[in-house]
XYZ file of N, CA and C in Angstrom:
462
model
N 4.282 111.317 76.316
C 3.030 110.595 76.382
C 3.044 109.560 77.509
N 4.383 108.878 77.500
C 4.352 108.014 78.794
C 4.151 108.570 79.811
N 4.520 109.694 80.265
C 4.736 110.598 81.506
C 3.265 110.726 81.817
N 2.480 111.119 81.195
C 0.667 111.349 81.292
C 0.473 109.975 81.835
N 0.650 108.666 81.008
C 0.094 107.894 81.096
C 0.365 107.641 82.495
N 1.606 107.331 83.104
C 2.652 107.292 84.669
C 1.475 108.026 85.302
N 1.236 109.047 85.230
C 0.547 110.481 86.249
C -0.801 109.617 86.648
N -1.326 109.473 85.642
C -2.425 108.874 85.942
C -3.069 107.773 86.694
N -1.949 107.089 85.862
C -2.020 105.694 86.920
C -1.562 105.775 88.038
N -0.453 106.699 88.864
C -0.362 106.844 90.104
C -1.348 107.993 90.663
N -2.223 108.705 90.301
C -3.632 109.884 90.321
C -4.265 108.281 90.491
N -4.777 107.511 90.215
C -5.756 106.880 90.284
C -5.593 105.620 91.229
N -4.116 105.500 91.636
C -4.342 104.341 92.116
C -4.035 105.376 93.428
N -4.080 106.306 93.820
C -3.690 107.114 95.415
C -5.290 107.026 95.678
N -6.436 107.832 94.531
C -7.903 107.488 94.805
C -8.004 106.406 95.250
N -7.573 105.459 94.708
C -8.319 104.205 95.037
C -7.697 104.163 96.700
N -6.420 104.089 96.699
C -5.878 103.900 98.078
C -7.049 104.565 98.987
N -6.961 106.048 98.724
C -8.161 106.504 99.819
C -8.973 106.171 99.850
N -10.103 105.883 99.174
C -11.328 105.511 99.339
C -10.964 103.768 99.843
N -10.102 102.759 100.019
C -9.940 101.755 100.699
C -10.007 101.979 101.821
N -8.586 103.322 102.190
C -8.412 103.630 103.671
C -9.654 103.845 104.462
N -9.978 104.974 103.914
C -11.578 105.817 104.173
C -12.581 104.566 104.263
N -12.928 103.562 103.482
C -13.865 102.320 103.687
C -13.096 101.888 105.125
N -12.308 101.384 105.715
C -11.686 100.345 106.509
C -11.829 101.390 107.988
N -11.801 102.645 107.337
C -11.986 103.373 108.913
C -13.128 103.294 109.533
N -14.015 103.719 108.005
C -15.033 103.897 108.637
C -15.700 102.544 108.836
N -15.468 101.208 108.531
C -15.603 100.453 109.249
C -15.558 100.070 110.551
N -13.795 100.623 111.052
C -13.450 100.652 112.668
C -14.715 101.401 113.359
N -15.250 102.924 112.879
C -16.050 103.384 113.493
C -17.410 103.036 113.967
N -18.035 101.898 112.952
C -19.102 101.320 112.903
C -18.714 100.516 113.723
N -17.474 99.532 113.967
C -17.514 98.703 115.093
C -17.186 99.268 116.352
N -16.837 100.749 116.743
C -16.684 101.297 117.707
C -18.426 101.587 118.000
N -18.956 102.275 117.182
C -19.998 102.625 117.398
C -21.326 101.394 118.045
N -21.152 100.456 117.187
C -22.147 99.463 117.678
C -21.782 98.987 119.295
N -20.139 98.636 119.311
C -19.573 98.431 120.942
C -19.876 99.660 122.267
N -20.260 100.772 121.399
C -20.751 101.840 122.075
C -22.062 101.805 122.730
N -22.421 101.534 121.586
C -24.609 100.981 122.053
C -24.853 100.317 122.619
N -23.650 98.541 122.566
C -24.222 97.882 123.424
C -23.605 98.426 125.057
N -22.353 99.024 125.203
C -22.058 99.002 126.702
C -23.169 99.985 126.986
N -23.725 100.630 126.446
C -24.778 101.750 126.731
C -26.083 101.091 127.042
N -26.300 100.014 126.630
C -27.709 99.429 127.217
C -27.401 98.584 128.140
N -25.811 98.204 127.884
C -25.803 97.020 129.188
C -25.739 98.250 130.886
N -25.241 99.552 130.517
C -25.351 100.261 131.381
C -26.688 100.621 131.759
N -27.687 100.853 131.395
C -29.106 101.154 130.938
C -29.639 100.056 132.261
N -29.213 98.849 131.318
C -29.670 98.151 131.993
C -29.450 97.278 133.555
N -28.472 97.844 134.070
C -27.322 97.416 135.172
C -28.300 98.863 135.741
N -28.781 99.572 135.684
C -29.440 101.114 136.787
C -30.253 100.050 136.571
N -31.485 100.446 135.207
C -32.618 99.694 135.635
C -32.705 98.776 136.774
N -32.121 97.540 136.507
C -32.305 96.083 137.420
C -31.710 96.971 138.575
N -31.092 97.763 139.194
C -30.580 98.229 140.354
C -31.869 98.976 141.113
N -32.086 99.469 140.356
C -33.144 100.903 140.546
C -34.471 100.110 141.246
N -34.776 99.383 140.027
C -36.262 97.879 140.664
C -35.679 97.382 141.963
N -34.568 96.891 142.575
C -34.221 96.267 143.189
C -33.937 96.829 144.674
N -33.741 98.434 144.647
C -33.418 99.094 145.713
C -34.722 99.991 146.471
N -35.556 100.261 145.188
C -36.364 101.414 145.546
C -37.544 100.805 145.172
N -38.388 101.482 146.797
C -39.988 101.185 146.451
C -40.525 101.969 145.085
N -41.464 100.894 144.707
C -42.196 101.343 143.798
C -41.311 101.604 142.376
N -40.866 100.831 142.567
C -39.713 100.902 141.137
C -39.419 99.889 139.668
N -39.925 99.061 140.533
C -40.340 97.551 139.633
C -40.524 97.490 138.408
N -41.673 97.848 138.445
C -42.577 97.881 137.045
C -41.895 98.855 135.883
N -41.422 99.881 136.536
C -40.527 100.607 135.349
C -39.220 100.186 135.092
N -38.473 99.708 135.507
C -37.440 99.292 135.558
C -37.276 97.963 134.768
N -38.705 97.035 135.089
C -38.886 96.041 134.092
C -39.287 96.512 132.663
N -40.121 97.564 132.541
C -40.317 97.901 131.461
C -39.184 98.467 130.244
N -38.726 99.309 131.102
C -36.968 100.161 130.687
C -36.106 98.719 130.035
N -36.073 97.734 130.688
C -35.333 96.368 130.690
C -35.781 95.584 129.139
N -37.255 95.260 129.301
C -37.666 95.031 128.171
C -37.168 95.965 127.059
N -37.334 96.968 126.841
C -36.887 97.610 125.187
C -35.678 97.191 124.810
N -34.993 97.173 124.066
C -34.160 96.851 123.309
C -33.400 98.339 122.917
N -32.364 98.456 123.231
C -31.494 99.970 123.007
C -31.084 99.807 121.312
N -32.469 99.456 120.364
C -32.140 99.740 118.639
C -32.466 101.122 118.258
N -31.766 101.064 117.063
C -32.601 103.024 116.652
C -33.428 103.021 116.419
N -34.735 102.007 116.491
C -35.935 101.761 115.655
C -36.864 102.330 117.220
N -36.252 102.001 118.338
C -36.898 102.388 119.260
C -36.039 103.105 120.609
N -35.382 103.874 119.959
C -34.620 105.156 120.772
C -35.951 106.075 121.390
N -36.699 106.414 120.891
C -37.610 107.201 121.741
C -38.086 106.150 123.000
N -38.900 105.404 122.418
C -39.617 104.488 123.847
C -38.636 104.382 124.840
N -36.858 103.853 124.555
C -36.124 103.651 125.571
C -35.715 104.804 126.369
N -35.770 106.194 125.709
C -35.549 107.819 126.184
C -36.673 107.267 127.660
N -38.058 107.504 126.810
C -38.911 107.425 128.104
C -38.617 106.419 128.772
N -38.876 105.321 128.914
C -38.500 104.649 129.806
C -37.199 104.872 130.753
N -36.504 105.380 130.406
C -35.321 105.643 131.451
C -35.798 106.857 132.096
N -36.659 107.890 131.189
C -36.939 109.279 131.739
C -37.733 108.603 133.162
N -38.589 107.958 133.111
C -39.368 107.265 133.928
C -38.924 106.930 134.944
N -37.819 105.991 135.358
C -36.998 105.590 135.998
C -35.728 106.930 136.847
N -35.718 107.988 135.846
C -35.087 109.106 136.609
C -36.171 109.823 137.392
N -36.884 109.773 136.959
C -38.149 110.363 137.878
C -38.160 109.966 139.406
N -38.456 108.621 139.303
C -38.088 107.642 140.479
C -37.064 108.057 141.405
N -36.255 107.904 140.875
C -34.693 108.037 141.542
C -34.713 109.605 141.709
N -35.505 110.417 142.045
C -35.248 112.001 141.640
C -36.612 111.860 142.949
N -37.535 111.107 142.881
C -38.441 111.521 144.136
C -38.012 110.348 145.577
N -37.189 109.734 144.887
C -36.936 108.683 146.351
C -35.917 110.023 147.469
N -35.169 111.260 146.897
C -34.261 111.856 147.539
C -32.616 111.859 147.203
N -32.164 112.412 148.041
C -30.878 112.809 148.123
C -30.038 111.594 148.918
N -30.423 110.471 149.758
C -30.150 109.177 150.728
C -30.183 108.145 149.299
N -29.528 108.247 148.634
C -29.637 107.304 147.124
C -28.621 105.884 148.168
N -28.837 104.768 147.698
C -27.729 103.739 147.530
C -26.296 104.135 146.933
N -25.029 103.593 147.451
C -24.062 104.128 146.591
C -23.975 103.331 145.067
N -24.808 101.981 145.503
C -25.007 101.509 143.731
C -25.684 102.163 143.010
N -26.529 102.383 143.523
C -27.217 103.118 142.260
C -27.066 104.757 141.676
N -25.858 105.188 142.383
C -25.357 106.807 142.242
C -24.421 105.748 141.128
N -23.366 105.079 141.674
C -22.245 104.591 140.560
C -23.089 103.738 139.327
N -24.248 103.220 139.074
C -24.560 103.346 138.052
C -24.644 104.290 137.361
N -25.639 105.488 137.830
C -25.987 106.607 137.038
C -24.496 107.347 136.535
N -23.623 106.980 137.347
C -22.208 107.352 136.741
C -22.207 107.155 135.489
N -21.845 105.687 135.594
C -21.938 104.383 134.399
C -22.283 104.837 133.350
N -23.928 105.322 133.346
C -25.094 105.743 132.543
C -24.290 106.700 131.808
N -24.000 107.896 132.534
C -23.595 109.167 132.007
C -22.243 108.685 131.107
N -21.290 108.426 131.838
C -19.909 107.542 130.566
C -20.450 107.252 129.614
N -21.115 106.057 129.494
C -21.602 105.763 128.349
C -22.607 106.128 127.486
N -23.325 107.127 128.044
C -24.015 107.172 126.922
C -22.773 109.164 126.268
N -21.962 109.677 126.927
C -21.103 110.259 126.223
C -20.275 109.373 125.615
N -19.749 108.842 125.963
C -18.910 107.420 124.908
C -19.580 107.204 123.849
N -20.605 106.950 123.515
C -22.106 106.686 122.541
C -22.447 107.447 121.509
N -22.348 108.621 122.356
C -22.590 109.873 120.987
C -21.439 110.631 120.489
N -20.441 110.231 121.269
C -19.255 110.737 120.471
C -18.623 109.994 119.542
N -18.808 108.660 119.465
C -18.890 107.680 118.458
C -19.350 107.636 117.178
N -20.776 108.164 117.543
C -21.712 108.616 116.569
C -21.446 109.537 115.809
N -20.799 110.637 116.657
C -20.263 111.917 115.846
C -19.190 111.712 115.050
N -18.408 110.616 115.818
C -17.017 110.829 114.590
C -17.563 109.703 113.032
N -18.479 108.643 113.933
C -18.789 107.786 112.788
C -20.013 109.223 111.477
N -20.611 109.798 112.179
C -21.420 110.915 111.097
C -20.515 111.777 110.559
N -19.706 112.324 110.766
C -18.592 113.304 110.552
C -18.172 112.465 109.160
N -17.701 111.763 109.426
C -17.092 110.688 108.069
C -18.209 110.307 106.785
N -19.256 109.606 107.707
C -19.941 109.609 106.827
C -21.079 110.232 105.762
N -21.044 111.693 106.381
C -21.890 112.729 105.641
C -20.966 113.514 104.673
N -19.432 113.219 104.705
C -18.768 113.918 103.866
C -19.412 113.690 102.213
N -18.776 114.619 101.326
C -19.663 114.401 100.002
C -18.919 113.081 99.833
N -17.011 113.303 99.506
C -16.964 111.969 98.688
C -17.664 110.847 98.953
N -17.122 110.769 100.454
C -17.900 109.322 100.902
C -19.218 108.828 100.892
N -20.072 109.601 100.344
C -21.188 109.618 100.474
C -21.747 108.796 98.430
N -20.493 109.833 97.873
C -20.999 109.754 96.680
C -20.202 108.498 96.011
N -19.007 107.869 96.740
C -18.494 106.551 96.449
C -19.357 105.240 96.799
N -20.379 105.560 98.055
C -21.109 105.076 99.043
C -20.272 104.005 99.536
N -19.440 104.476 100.393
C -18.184 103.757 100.909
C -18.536 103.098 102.426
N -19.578 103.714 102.948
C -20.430 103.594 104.033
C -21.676 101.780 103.757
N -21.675 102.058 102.612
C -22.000 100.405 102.338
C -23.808 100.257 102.693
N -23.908 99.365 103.234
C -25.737 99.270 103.994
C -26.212 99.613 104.900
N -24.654 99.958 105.804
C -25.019 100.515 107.257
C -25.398 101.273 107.747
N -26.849 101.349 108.452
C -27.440 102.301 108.494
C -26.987 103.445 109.272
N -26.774 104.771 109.256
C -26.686 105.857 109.635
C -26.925 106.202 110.895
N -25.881 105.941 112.195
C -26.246 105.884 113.521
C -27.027 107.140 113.998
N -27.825 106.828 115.034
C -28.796 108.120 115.206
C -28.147 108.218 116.922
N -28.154 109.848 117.638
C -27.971 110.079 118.976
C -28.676 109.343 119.728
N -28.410 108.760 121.034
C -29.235 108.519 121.565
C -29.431 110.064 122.864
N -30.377 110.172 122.980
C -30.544 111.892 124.090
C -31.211 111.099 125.134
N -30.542 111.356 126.205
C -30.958 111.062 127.855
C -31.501 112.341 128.354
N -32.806 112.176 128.480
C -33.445 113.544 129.189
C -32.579 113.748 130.633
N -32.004 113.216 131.381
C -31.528 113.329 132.984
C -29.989 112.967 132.988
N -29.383 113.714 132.023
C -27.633 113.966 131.779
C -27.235 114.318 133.408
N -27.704 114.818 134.093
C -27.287 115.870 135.156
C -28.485 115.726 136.154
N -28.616 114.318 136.366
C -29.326 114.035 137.368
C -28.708 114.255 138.841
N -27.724 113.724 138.845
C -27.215 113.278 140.909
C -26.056 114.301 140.564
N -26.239 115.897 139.950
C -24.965 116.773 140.609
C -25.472 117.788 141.656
């Protein structure tokens, strides 16, 4: 009877261990992930202010792109607005600035840095257990961000 009782209590305290581990990771991931978003808008935003600054007729979008805020509440508006801004940079030619090619570098790093973040932070958190311990907590459920102009300057 002791032996059951032993089993159990080490069966239950290994659960518990995991679902600690599993909480604390997926914590790391949420703080990878959010450090992801912001170098991704500070990149966003380092073209933008470049883009206004080099090229006629560029201003106004570039300020606009600047204004949004890179949240998931407004991932579409910021899509366009950058789509906007690739447009630009796509009719000024092939004679680009070398800043503003090594931004769009920038751009591209990070926003793959961004969604692969996302993926490992969703991967974890759509599993059943974790889902059904709700080990994931209040944090809301990171969404992709999609750059229409991945493969702009090749």
């Amino acid at each position: 009877m002791i032996l059951v009782y032993l089993l159990a209590a080490v069966l239950i305290t290994a659960c518990l261990l995991w679902a600690y581990f599993t909480a604390q990771r997926l914590n790391r991931l949420h703080i990878r992930t959010d450090s992801a978003r912001q170098a991704l808008q500070a990149a966003l935003d380092r073209r933008a202010v470049l883009v206004g600054a080099l090229l006629p007729n560029a201003g106004e979008a570039s300020r606009r792109a600047e204004m949004i805020p890179l949240e998931y509440s407004r991932f579409l508006q910021r899509a366009r607005a950058e789509r906007e801004i690739s447009e630009l940079i796509l009719q000024h030619g092939t004679a680009l600035p070398d800043s503003i090619i090594d931004a769009a570098t920038r751009v591209e790093l990070a926003h793959r840095f961004y969604n692969e973040a996302v993926s490992d932070t969703r991967n974890l958190r759509t599993r059943i257990a974790v889902r059904s311990l709700r080990l994931g907590g209040t944090a809301p459920l990171p969404e992709y961000f999609e750059l229409l102009d991945t493969d702009l300057l090749d």
